[in-house]
Coordinates of C-alpha atoms in Angstrom, one line a residue:
X1 CA 0.0 0.0 0.0
X2 CA 1.4 3.4 -0.9
X3 CA 2.3 5.6 2.0
X4 CA 0.7 8.9 2.7
X5 CA 2.9 12.0 3.1
X6 CA 4.4 12.6 6.5
X7 CA 4.2 16.1 7.8
X8 CA 5.9 17.8 10.7
X9 CA 6.4 21.3 11.8
X10 CA 9.8 22.8 11.6
X11 CA 11.3 25.0 14.2
X12 CA 10.4 28.1 12.2
X13 CA 6.7 27.1 12.5
X14 CA 6.4 26.2 8.8
X15 CA 5.4 22.8 7.4
X16 CA 7.7 20.3 5.7
X17 CA 6.3 17.5 3.7
X18 CA 8.1 14.3 2.9
X19 CA 6.6 12.6 -0.2
X20 CA 6.8 8.9 -0.7
X21 CA 8.7 7.3 -3.6
X22 CA 6.6 5.5 -6.2
X23 CA 7.6 1.9 -6.4
X24 CA 8.5 0.3 -9.7
X25 CA 9.3 -3.4 -10.0
X26 CA 10.9 -4.7 -6.9
X27 CA 11.9 -1.8 -4.7
X28 CA 12.9 0.4 -7.7
X29 CA 11.6 3.9 -8.8
X30 CA 9.0 4.3 -11.4
X31 CA 10.3 6.1 -14.5
X32 CA 8.7 7.9 -17.5
X33 CA 11.4 6.9 -20.0
X34 CA 10.2 5.5 -23.4
X35 CA 11.9 2.6 -25.2
X36 CA 14.3 3.4 -28.0
X37 CA 13.7 0.3 -30.1
X38 CA 12.9 1.0 -33.9
X39 CA 9.4 -0.2 -33.5
X40 CA 8.9 1.6 -30.2
X41 CA 6.3 4.1 -31.6
X42 CA 4.1 1.3 -33.0
X43 CA 4.4 -0.6 -29.8
X44 CA 3.6 2.6 -27.9
X45 CA 0.5 3.2 -29.9
X46 CA -0.8 -0.3 -29.2
X47 CA 0.2 0.1 -25.6
X48 CA -1.8 3.4 -25.4
X49 CA -4.9 1.7 -26.8
X50 CA -4.4 -1.1 -24.3
X51 CA -3.9 1.4 -21.5
X52 CA -7.1 3.2 -22.5
X53 CA -9.0 0.0 -22.3
X54 CA -7.5 -0.7 -18.9
X55 CA -8.5 2.8 -17.8
X56 CA -12.1 2.3 -18.8
X57 CA -12.0 -1.0 -16.9
X58 CA -10.6 0.7 -13.8
X59 CA -13.2 3.4 -13.9
X60 CA -16.0 0.8 -14.1
X61 CA -14.4 -1.0 -11.2
X62 CA -14.2 2.2 -9.1
X63 CA -17.9 2.9 -9.9
X64 CA -18.8 -0.6 -8.8
X65 CA -16.8 -0.2 -5.6
X66 CA -18.5 3.0 -4.8
X67 CA -21.9 1.4 -5.2
X68 CA -20.8 -1.5 -3.0
X69 CA -19.5 0.9 -0.4
X70 CA -22.8 2.7 -0.2
X71 CA -24.6 -0.6 0.2
X72 CA -22.2 -1.7 2.9
X73 CA -21.2 1.6 4.5
X74 CA -20.3 0.4 8.0
X75 CA -17.9 -2.1 6.6
X76 CA -16.3 0.5 4.3
X77 CA -15.9 2.9 7.3
X78 CA -14.1 0.1 9.2
X79 CA -11.8 -0.6 6.2
X80 CA -11.0 3.1 5.8
X81 CA -10.3 3.3 9.5
X82 CA -7.9 0.4 9.3
X83 CA -6.2 2.0 6.3
X84 CA -5.8 5.2 8.4
X85 CA -4.2 3.4 11.3
X86 CA -1.6 1.9 9.0
X87 CA -0.8 5.2 7.2
X88 CA 1.9 7.5 8.5
X89 CA 1.3 9.3 11.8
X90 CA 1.2 13.0 12.2
X91 CA 3.5 15.0 14.5
X92 CA 1.9 17.1 17.2
X93 CA 5.1 18.9 18.3
X94 CA 7.8 21.1 16.6
X95 CA 11.0 19.2 15.9
X96 CA 14.1 20.8 14.4
X97 CA 14.5 20.2 10.6
X98 CA 18.1 19.0 11.0
X99 CA 17.2 16.3 13.5
X100 CA 16.4 12.7 12.4
X101 CA 12.7 11.8 11.9
X102 CA 11.2 8.4 12.4
X103 CA 8.3 7.1 10.4
X104 CA 5.8 4.3 11.2
X105 CA 8.1 1.7 9.5
X106 CA 11.0 2.5 11.9
X107 CA 12.8 -0.5 13.3
X108 CA 11.4 -0.3 16.8
X109 CA 8.3 -2.2 15.6
X110 CA 10.7 -5.2 15.3
X111 CA 11.8 -6.6 18.7
X112 CA 14.9 -8.4 17.2
X113 CA 16.5 -5.2 15.8
X114 CA 19.2 -3.2 17.6
X115 CA 18.3 0.4 18.5
X116 CA 20.0 3.6 19.5
X117 CA 18.2 4.3 22.7
X118 CA 20.9 2.9 25.0
X119 CA 24.7 2.4 25.0
X120 CA 23.9 -1.3 24.7
X121 CA 23.7 -2.6 21.2
X122 CA 20.8 -4.8 22.0
X123 CA 18.0 -4.1 24.5
X124 CA 15.9 -6.8 26.0
X125 CA 12.6 -5.4 27.1
X126 CA 9.4 -6.9 28.3
X127 CA 6.9 -6.0 25.6
X128 CA 4.1 -7.7 27.5
X129 CA 4.9 -5.8 30.7
X130 CA 5.4 -8.9 32.9
X131 CA 2.2 -10.6 31.6
X132 CA -0.2 -7.7 31.9
X133 CA -0.6 -7.7 28.1
X134 CA -1.4 -10.5 25.8
X135 CA -0.2 -11.2 22.2
X136 CA -2.6 -11.0 19.3
X137 CA -3.3 -7.3 18.8
X138 CA -2.4 -5.7 15.5
X139 CA 0.8 -3.9 16.3
X140 CA 0.5 -1.4 13.5
X141 CA -3.0 -0.2 14.6
X142 CA -1.7 0.6 18.1
X143 CA 2.1 0.8 18.4
X144 CA 2.2 2.0 22.0
X145 CA 0.8 -1.2 23.4
X146 CA 3.9 -3.3 22.8
X147 CA 6.5 -0.5 22.6
X148 CA 5.8 1.1 25.9
X149 CA 8.6 -0.7 27.8
X150 CA 11.2 0.2 25.1
X151 CA 11.0 3.9 26.2
X152 CA 11.0 3.4 29.9
X153 CA 14.4 2.9 31.5
X154 CA 13.2 2.4 35.0
X155 CA 12.8 -1.0 36.4
X156 CA 9.0 -1.7 36.6
X157 CA 7.3 -3.4 39.5
X158 CA 6.3 -7.0 38.8
X159 CA 2.5 -7.7 38.6
X160 CA 1.2 -10.6 40.7
X161 CA 0.2 -13.8 39.0
X162 CA -3.2 -13.4 40.5
X163 CA -3.6 -10.0 38.9
X164 CA -2.6 -11.5 35.5
X165 CA -5.2 -14.3 36.0
X166 CA -7.9 -11.8 36.8
X167 CA -7.1 -9.7 33.8
X168 CA -7.5 -12.7 31.5
X169 CA -10.9 -13.5 33.2
X170 CA -12.0 -9.8 32.7
X171 CA -11.0 -10.0 29.0
X172 CA -13.2 -13.1 28.6
X173 CA -16.1 -11.3 30.3
X174 CA -15.7 -8.2 28.2
X175 CA -15.8 -10.3 25.0
X176 CA -18.7 -12.5 26.2
X177 CA -20.9 -9.5 27.3
X178 CA -19.6 -6.6 25.2
X179 CA -21.4 -4.5 22.6
X180 CA -22.9 -6.5 19.8
X181 CA -23.5 -9.7 21.8
X182 CA -26.9 -11.1 22.6
X183 CA -26.2 -10.5 26.3
X184 CA -25.5 -6.8 25.8
X185 CA -28.6 -6.4 23.6
X186 CA -30.8 -8.0 26.3
X187 CA -29.2 -5.9 29.0
X188 CA -29.6 -2.7 27.0
X189 CA -33.3 -3.4 26.7
X190 CA -33.7 -3.6 30.4
X191 CA -32.6 0.0 30.8
X192 CA -36.0 1.3 29.5
X193 CA -38.0 -1.2 31.6
X194 CA -40.3 0.1 34.3
X195 CA -40.0 -3.2 36.2
X196 CA -37.5 -3.9 39.0
X197 CA -35.0 -6.6 38.4
X198 CA -35.1 -9.9 40.4
X199 CA -32.3 -12.4 40.4
X200 CA -28.8 -12.0 39.0
X201 CA -27.2 -12.0 35.6
X202 CA -23.9 -13.2 34.2
X203 CA -23.4 -9.8 32.5
X204 CA -23.6 -6.7 34.6
X205 CA -22.2 -3.4 33.4
X206 CA -20.3 -0.3 34.6
X207 CA -20.7 2.6 32.2
X208 CA -18.3 5.5 32.8
X209 CA -19.2 9.0 31.6
X210 CA -16.0 10.7 30.6
X211 CA -15.2 14.3 31.3
X212 CA -12.6 16.7 32.8
X213 CA -9.0 17.1 31.7
X214 CA -6.7 14.4 30.4
X215 CA -5.0 13.6 33.7
X216 CA -8.4 13.3 35.5
X217 CA -9.7 11.1 32.6
X218 CA -6.9 8.6 33.0
X219 CA -7.4 8.4 36.7
X220 CA -11.2 8.0 36.5
X221 CA -10.9 5.3 33.8
X222 CA -8.4 3.4 35.9
X223 CA -10.5 3.7 39.1
X224 CA -13.6 2.5 37.2
X225 CA -11.8 -0.4 35.7
X226 CA -10.6 -1.6 39.2
X227 CA -14.1 -1.3 40.5
X228 CA -15.4 -3.3 37.5
X229 CA -12.7 -5.9 38.2
X230 CA -13.7 -6.2 41.8
X231 CA -17.4 -6.5 41.1
X232 CA -17.4 -8.7 38.0
X233 CA -18.8 -6.0 35.7
X234 CA -18.1 -5.2 32.1
X235 CA -16.5 -1.7 31.7
X236 CA -17.8 0.5 29.0
X237 CA -16.8 4.1 28.4
X238 CA -18.3 7.2 26.8
X239 CA -17.6 7.3 23.1
X240 CA -18.5 11.0 22.7
X241 CA -15.4 12.4 24.5
X242 CA -12.7 11.7 21.9
X243 CA -11.7 8.5 23.6
X244 CA -11.3 6.6 20.3
X245 CA -8.9 9.3 19.0
X246 CA -6.7 9.3 22.1
X247 CA -6.7 5.7 23.4
X248 CA -6.6 2.3 21.7
X249 CA -9.1 -0.5 22.5
X250 CA -7.7 -2.3 25.6
X251 CA -9.6 -5.6 25.4
X252 CA -9.0 -8.2 22.7
X253 CA -11.9 -9.1 20.4
X254 CA -14.3 -6.5 21.6
X255 CA -14.9 -2.8 22.2
X256 CA -15.1 -0.8 25.4
X257 CA -16.9 2.1 23.7
X258 CA -20.6 2.4 24.5
X259 CA -22.7 1.9 21.3
X260 CA -24.1 5.0 19.7
X261 CA -27.7 3.7 20.1
X262 CA -27.4 3.4 23.9
X263 CA -31.0 4.0 25.0
X264 CA -30.4 6.5 27.9
X265 CA -29.6 10.2 27.5
X266 CA -26.7 9.9 30.0
X267 CA -25.2 13.3 29.3
X268 CA -28.3 14.8 31.0
X269 CA -27.5 13.1 34.3
X270 CA -26.4 15.5 37.1
X271 CA -26.0 15.4 40.8
X272 CA -29.7 16.5 41.0
X273 CA -31.0 13.6 38.9
X274 CA -33.5 11.4 40.7
X275 CA -31.7 8.3 39.4
X276 CA -28.5 9.2 41.3
X277 CA -27.8 6.9 44.2
X278 CA -27.4 9.8 46.7
X279 CA -30.8 11.1 45.8
X280 CA -32.4 7.7 46.0
X281 CA -31.0 7.4 49.5
X282 CA -32.0 10.9 50.5
X283 CA -35.6 10.4 49.3
X284 CA -35.7 6.8 50.6
X285 CA -37.2 5.8 47.3
X286 CA -36.0 3.5 44.5
X287 CA -38.4 3.2 41.6
X288 CA -41.4 3.8 43.8
X289 CA -40.4 1.3 46.5
X290 CA -38.9 2.2 49.8
X291 CA -35.2 1.5 49.9
X292 CA -35.4 -0.4 53.3
X293 CA -38.3 -2.6 52.1
X294 CA -36.4 -3.8 49.0
X295 CA -34.9 -7.3 49.5
X296 CA -34.2 -8.9 46.1
X297 CA -35.7 -6.4 43.7
X298 CA -33.3 -3.9 42.1
X299 CA -33.8 -1.0 39.6
X300 CA -32.5 -1.6 36.1
X301 CA -29.8 1.1 36.6
X302 CA -28.4 3.5 39.2
X303 CA -26.5 6.7 38.4
X304 CA -23.4 7.2 40.6
X305 CA -22.4 10.8 40.9
X306 CA -18.8 10.7 42.4
X307 CA -17.3 14.0 41.2
X308 CA -15.3 16.0 43.6
X309 CA -18.3 18.0 44.7
X310 CA -20.6 15.1 45.4
X311 CA -22.7 15.1 48.5
X312 CA -22.4 13.0 51.6
X313 CA -25.2 10.7 50.5
X314 CA -23.3 10.0 47.2
X315 CA -20.2 9.1 49.1
X316 CA -22.1 6.2 50.8
X317 CA -21.1 4.4 47.7
X318 CA -17.9 3.6 49.6
X319 CA -19.8 1.8 52.4
X320 CA -20.1 -2.0 52.7
X321 CA -23.9 -2.2 53.0
X322 CA -24.4 0.0 50.0
X323 CA -22.1 -2.1 48.0
X324 CA -24.1 -5.1 48.8
X325 CA -27.2 -3.4 47.4
X326 CA -25.5 -2.1 44.3
X327 CA -24.1 -5.6 43.5
X328 CA -27.6 -6.6 42.3
X329 CA -28.1 -3.6 39.9
X330 CA -27.5 -4.7 36.3
X331 CA -26.3 -1.2 35.1
X332 CA -24.2 1.3 37.1
X333 CA -23.7 4.6 35.3
X334 CA -20.8 6.4 36.9
X335 CA -19.6 10.0 36.6
X336 CA -16.4 10.9 38.5
X337 CA -13.3 13.0 38.0
X338 CA -11.5 11.4 41.0
X339 CA -9.0 8.7 41.6
X340 CA -11.2 6.9 44.2
X341 CA -9.1 3.8 44.5
X342 CA -7.9 4.5 48.1
X343 CA -11.4 4.4 49.4
X344 CA -12.0 1.0 47.8
X345 CA -9.2 -0.3 50.0
X346 CA -11.3 0.6 53.0
X347 CA -14.3 -1.5 52.0
X348 CA -14.1 -4.7 54.0
X349 CA -15.5 -7.0 51.2
X350 CA -12.8 -5.8 48.8
X351 CA -9.8 -5.9 51.1
X352 CA -8.8 -9.6 50.7
X353 CA -9.2 -9.5 46.9
X354 CA -7.1 -6.3 46.7
X355 CA -4.4 -7.8 48.8
X356 CA -4.1 -10.7 46.4
X357 CA -4.2 -8.5 43.3
X358 CA -1.7 -6.0 44.6
X359 CA 0.8 -7.5 47.2
X360 CA 2.7 -4.2 46.6
X361 CA -0.3 -2.0 47.4
X362 CA 1.1 1.1 45.9
X363 CA 1.3 -0.3 42.4
X364 CA -2.4 -0.1 41.5
X365 CA -2.2 2.7 39.0
X366 CA 1.2 1.6 37.8
X367 CA -0.1 -1.8 36.7
X368 CA -3.7 -1.0 35.7
X369 CA -2.7 2.3 33.9
X370 CA -0.1 0.5 31.8
X371 CA -2.6 -2.4 31.1
X372 CA -5.6 -0.2 30.2
X373 CA -4.3 3.0 28.6
X374 CA -2.5 2.9 25.3
X375 CA -2.2 6.2 23.3
X376 CA -3.2 6.1 19.6
X377 CA -0.5 6.2 16.9
X378 CA -0.4 10.0 16.3
X379 CA 0.1 10.6 20.0
X380 CA 2.7 7.8 20.4
X381 CA 4.5 8.8 17.3
X382 CA 4.8 12.4 18.6
X383 CA 6.0 11.4 22.0
X384 CA 8.6 8.9 20.8
X385 CA 9.9 11.1 17.9
X386 CA 10.4 13.9 20.3
X387 CA 12.1 11.6 22.8
X388 CA 14.5 10.3 20.2
X389 CA 15.2 13.7 18.8
X390 CA 16.1 15.4 22.1
X391 CA 16.2 13.1 25.1
X392 CA 17.4 9.6 24.1
X393 CA 21.1 10.5 24.1
X394 CA 21.2 12.3 27.5
X395 CA 22.9 10.7 30.5
X396 CA 19.9 11.7 32.6
X397 CA 16.4 13.0 31.8
X398 CA 14.9 15.3 34.5
X399 CA 11.1 15.7 34.0
X400 CA 9.7 18.9 35.5
X401 CA 5.9 19.3 35.5
X402 CA 4.8 22.8 36.3
X403 CA 1.2 23.5 37.0
X404 CA 0.1 26.8 38.5
X405 CA -3.2 26.6 40.2
X406 CA -4.0 30.3 40.5
X407 CA -7.0 32.1 39.1
X408 CA -8.2 35.6 38.7
X409 CA -12.0 35.6 38.6
X410 CA -12.9 32.8 36.2
X411 CA -9.6 33.0 34.3
X412 CA -6.6 30.7 35.0
X413 CA -3.3 32.4 35.6
X414 CA -0.1 30.7 34.5
X415 CA 2.3 33.5 35.2
X416 CA 5.0 34.4 34.7
X417 CA 5.5 33.9 38.5
X418 CA 9.1 34.4 39.6
X419 CA 8.4 32.5 42.8
X420 CA 7.4 29.4 40.9
X421 CA 10.6 29.5 38.9
X422 CA 12.7 29.9 42.1
X423 CA 10.8 27.0 43.7
X424 CA 11.6 24.8 40.7
X425 CA 15.3 25.6 40.8
X426 CA 15.5 25.4 44.5
X427 CA 14.0 21.9 44.5
X428 CA 16.0 20.6 41.5
X429 CA 19.3 21.9 42.8
X430 CA 18.7 21.3 46.5
X431 CA 17.8 17.6 45.8
X432 CA 20.9 17.3 43.5
X433 CA 18.7 16.6 40.4
X434 CA 20.3 19.5 38.6
X435 CA 23.7 20.9 39.1
X436 CA 24.3 24.3 40.7
X437 CA 25.0 27.2 38.4
X438 CA 28.3 29.0 38.7
X439 CA 28.7 32.7 39.2
X440 CA 31.1 33.0 36.2
X441 CA 31.2 31.5 32.8
X442 CA 34.6 29.8 33.3
X443 CA 34.8 26.1 32.5
X444 CA 34.8 23.7 35.4
X445 CA 38.0 21.8 36.1
X446 CA 38.2 18.3 34.9
X447 CA 36.7 16.6 31.9
X448 CA 32.9 16.3 32.4
X449 CA 31.1 15.2 29.2
X450 CA 27.9 14.5 31.1
X451 CA 24.6 15.8 29.6
X452 CA 21.3 16.3 31.4
X453 CA 18.1 16.9 29.4
X454 CA 15.4 18.8 31.2
X455 CA 11.9 18.0 29.9
X456 CA 9.6 20.8 31.1
X457 CA 5.8 20.6 30.7
X458 CA 3.7 23.7 31.4
X459 CA 1.0 25.7 29.9
X460 CA 3.5 28.6 29.8
X461 CA 6.9 28.6 28.1
X462 CA 8.3 31.3 30.4
X463 CA 9.6 28.9 33.0
X464 CA 11.6 26.6 30.6
X465 CA 12.9 29.7 28.8
X466 CA 14.2 31.1 32.1
X467 CA 15.9 27.8 33.1
X468 CA 17.4 27.5 29.7
X469 CA 18.7 31.0 29.8
X470 CA 20.3 30.6 33.2
X471 CA 22.2 27.4 32.3
X472 CA 23.2 29.1 29.0
X473 CA 24.5 32.3 30.6
X474 CA 26.6 30.5 33.2
X475 CA 28.1 27.0 33.2
X476 CA 27.1 24.4 35.8
X477 CA 29.7 24.2 38.6
X478 CA 30.5 20.6 37.8
X479 CA 30.8 21.1 34.0
X480 CA 27.6 19.2 33.2
X481 CA 25.8 20.4 30.1
X482 CA 22.1 21.1 30.8
X483 CA 19.7 21.3 27.9
X484 CA 16.1 22.3 28.4
X485 CA 13.2 21.2 26.2
X486 CA 9.5 21.9 26.2
X487 CA 7.2 20.2 23.6
X488 CA 4.3 22.7 23.7
X489 CA 2.9 25.6 25.6
X490 CA -0.9 25.9 25.2
X491 CA -1.3 28.9 27.6
X492 CA -4.8 27.7 28.8
X493 CA -6.3 24.3 29.4
X494 CA -8.9 23.4 26.8
X495 CA -10.2 20.0 27.8
X496 CA -12.8 19.9 25.0
X497 CA -10.3 20.5 22.2
X498 CA -9.1 17.3 20.5
X499 CA -5.6 18.4 19.5
X500 CA -5.0 20.0 22.9
X501 CA -5.9 16.7 24.6
X502 CA -3.7 14.7 22.2
X503 CA -0.7 17.0 23.0
X504 CA -1.5 16.7 26.7
X505 CA -1.4 12.9 26.5
X506 CA 1.8 12.9 24.5
X507 CA 3.4 15.0 27.1
X508 CA 2.2 12.8 29.9
X509 CA 3.9 9.8 28.3
X510 CA 7.0 11.9 27.6
X511 CA 7.2 12.8 31.3
X512 CA 6.9 9.1 32.1
X513 CA 10.1 8.5 30.1
X514 CA 12.1 10.6 32.5
X515 CA 14.7 9.2 34.9
X516 CA 13.6 11.5 37.8
X517 CA 10.5 13.6 38.2
X518 CA 9.5 16.9 39.8
X519 CA 5.8 17.4 39.9
X520 CA 3.4 20.1 41.1
X521 CA 1.1 19.6 44.1
X522 CA -2.5 18.8 43.4
X523 CA -1.9 18.1 39.7
X524 CA -3.4 14.9 38.2
X525 CA -1.1 15.4 35.2
X526 CA 1.9 14.7 37.3
X527 CA 0.2 11.8 39.2
X528 CA -0.4 10.0 35.9
X529 CA 3.2 10.4 34.7
X530 CA 4.7 9.2 37.9
X531 CA 2.4 6.2 38.0
X532 CA 3.1 5.1 34.5
X533 CA 6.8 5.5 35.0
X534 CA 6.8 3.8 38.4
X535 CA 8.8 6.8 39.7
X536 CA 8.5 8.3 43.2
X537 CA 8.5 12.1 42.4
X538 CA 9.6 15.1 44.3
X539 CA 6.4 17.2 44.9
X540 CA 6.6 20.9 44.9
X541 CA 4.6 22.0 47.9
X542 CA 1.8 24.6 48.0
X543 CA 0.8 26.7 51.0
X544 CA -1.8 24.8 53.0
X545 CA -4.4 27.6 53.5
X546 CA -5.3 28.1 49.8
X547 CA -4.1 25.9 47.0
X548 CA -5.2 28.5 44.4
X549 CA -3.6 31.6 45.8
X550 CA 0.0 31.1 47.1
X551 CA 0.4 33.3 50.1
X552 CA 2.5 36.3 49.4
X553 CA 4.2 34.6 46.5
X554 CA 6.8 33.1 48.8
X555 CA 8.7 29.9 48.0
X556 CA 7.7 27.3 50.5
X557 CA 10.4 25.9 52.8
X558 CA 11.3 23.2 52.0
X559 CA 10.4 23.8 48.3
X560 CA 9.6 20.1 47.7
X561 CA 9.7 16.7 49.3
X562 CA 9.8 13.1 48.2
X563 CA 6.4 11.4 47.8
X564 CA 5.5 8.4 50.0
X565 CA 4.6 6.3 47.0
X566 CA 4.0 6.4 43.2
X567 CA 0.2 6.3 43.7
X568 CA -2.1 9.3 42.9
X569 CA -4.0 11.1 45.5
X570 CA -7.8 10.9 46.0
X571 CA -8.4 14.6 46.5
X572 CA -12.0 14.5 47.8
X573 CA -12.0 11.3 49.8
X574 CA -15.0 10.7 52.2
X575 CA -14.4 11.1 55.9
X576 CA -17.4 9.1 57.0
X577 CA -16.8 5.9 59.0
X578 CA -19.5 3.6 57.6
X579 CA -19.3 1.2 60.6
X580 CA -19.3 3.8 63.3
X581 CA -21.9 5.9 61.4
X582 CA -19.9 9.1 62.1
X583 CA -17.1 11.3 60.7
X584 CA -13.6 10.0 61.3
X585 CA -10.0 10.3 60.2
X586 CA -9.9 7.6 57.5
X587 CA -6.2 8.2 57.0
X588 CA -5.6 6.3 60.2
X589 CA -7.8 3.2 59.7
X590 CA -5.2 1.0 57.9
X591 CA -1.5 1.5 57.6
X592 CA -1.5 1.5 53.8
X593 CA -4.0 4.3 53.3
X594 CA -2.5 7.7 54.4
X595 CA -3.2 11.4 53.9
X596 CA -1.5 12.8 50.8
X597 CA 1.6 15.0 51.0
X598 CA 0.1 17.7 48.8
X599 CA -3.6 17.5 49.8
X600 CA -3.9 17.2 53.6
X601 CA -7.5 16.0 53.5
X602 CA -6.9 13.6 50.6
X603 CA -6.0 9.9 50.8
X604 CA -3.4 7.8 48.9
X605 CA -2.2 4.3 49.0
X606 CA 1.3 3.5 50.3
X607 CA 3.3 0.3 50.7
X608 CA 3.9 0.0 54.4
X609 CA 7.0 -2.1 53.8
X610 CA 8.6 0.9 52.0
X611 CA 7.8 3.5 54.8

């Protein structure tokens, strides 16, 4: 199949286009030269007539194909989609024209080929991530799935055999009950039923309504997947929020996208919807029956509103008795923007299973995020091309994620804030992640050829520009060369913009390719990067009183600290003790669920053996 042109943006902002060569014979170039034989003109005339006949035949074939496509439109769309995934990917970031580019046929699709990502001539890497993944997916349609480990130099935690077994069972369930199956069709019909459900089914569903920014999306999808795994439900996700353009299908032989003919208008559900579990409890009514009088009957579906602003009744979802009731509901429709995994560890009926799934308790997102979330080819191509162009040859890659949570009215403010810059440098240099800067431009004594690449991600370019300028103006005291790179600077978060989301996801994966990480407090963007990488980050602290308005613009002392674990924080965790029926400090119930370093009221999972 002939390749499509590959475009990338040059450093001057213009577009360069690389055109494919037209193949002739076996690997040769097609030419326009005529034969010089004496009878060449006669042969050419006959050939022209023959070519004209072939042309008419081709046109007739094209017309027939178009008619066939109209008659079988869905199949044609699928074919076109497959052709698109095999065509050349598009670059989302600027890459200098004089740096090497890598196309979709680059050697890293082949596991047995040497590469240039390491001083070692051959790299052995675990393309199945310790058994999390299975063979059988089309590699060209989703290159990130089997190439992830190639770009991550950090030793990954090993998943438990039990987790691997449960993932295989979940895959079988997704295929048995997924969209297009008889079981799904029957279950979808139940949604419009006015009758309560008696008995149980082999196919129950958790449908996640996607919203919020990219970091939150990844956290909510992973949380929902773990809940589906624990409760034996099929996970389906909202197809209307660009999921198909940002993530590959995670389950073999089926789709996790909710069908377009789903019978409920789920985007109309809010915290005030009567179908929400919190409102059902508050009104003591479920489908006309009192909640307490219900024994075996269940409604066809329940809406779970678990956003950060959910009410106390909504948070009863995390209580044992309420889980027993929800277990019999065929459809749970969930909306959340939180990583609610820590509270699942506090539900008694889940604790034994979670201990078997995750003997190292602080690896939940690390394993499930790498299993479930695989960026599509354009995103992966952009991340890996940028990595190869700027980061692969460095002795160390320092990822710095800068998120300024300050607003003026309804507008987000990203700076420039000099105190944020000073906090970044104080953290990086104080923790010996970056070298100190000399007071003169004299070369350091000795022969230091070491290079550190700083990968900065921020909505503003000012911070990386300043760091670059400082290390350019004066040398590092130890002679290390420090180079600073920033893939994009969007100025404002636009979570509904497709290209913005694609860039954000590419930058998350780029950050996860770092050797060490500095992240911003309260930022889900940084949480996801550290979890995918398996890196314990240094978190830049925010003043406790108001996360959105740093007091007096003063650098906190200390400017940063090492996180307790690689797990994300559940920002708006409940504080209701379900057993005691009163408020309590849930950060002290079990040793492996603690309060977060950056959000004092939040909860996160830690591994008690590492404390």
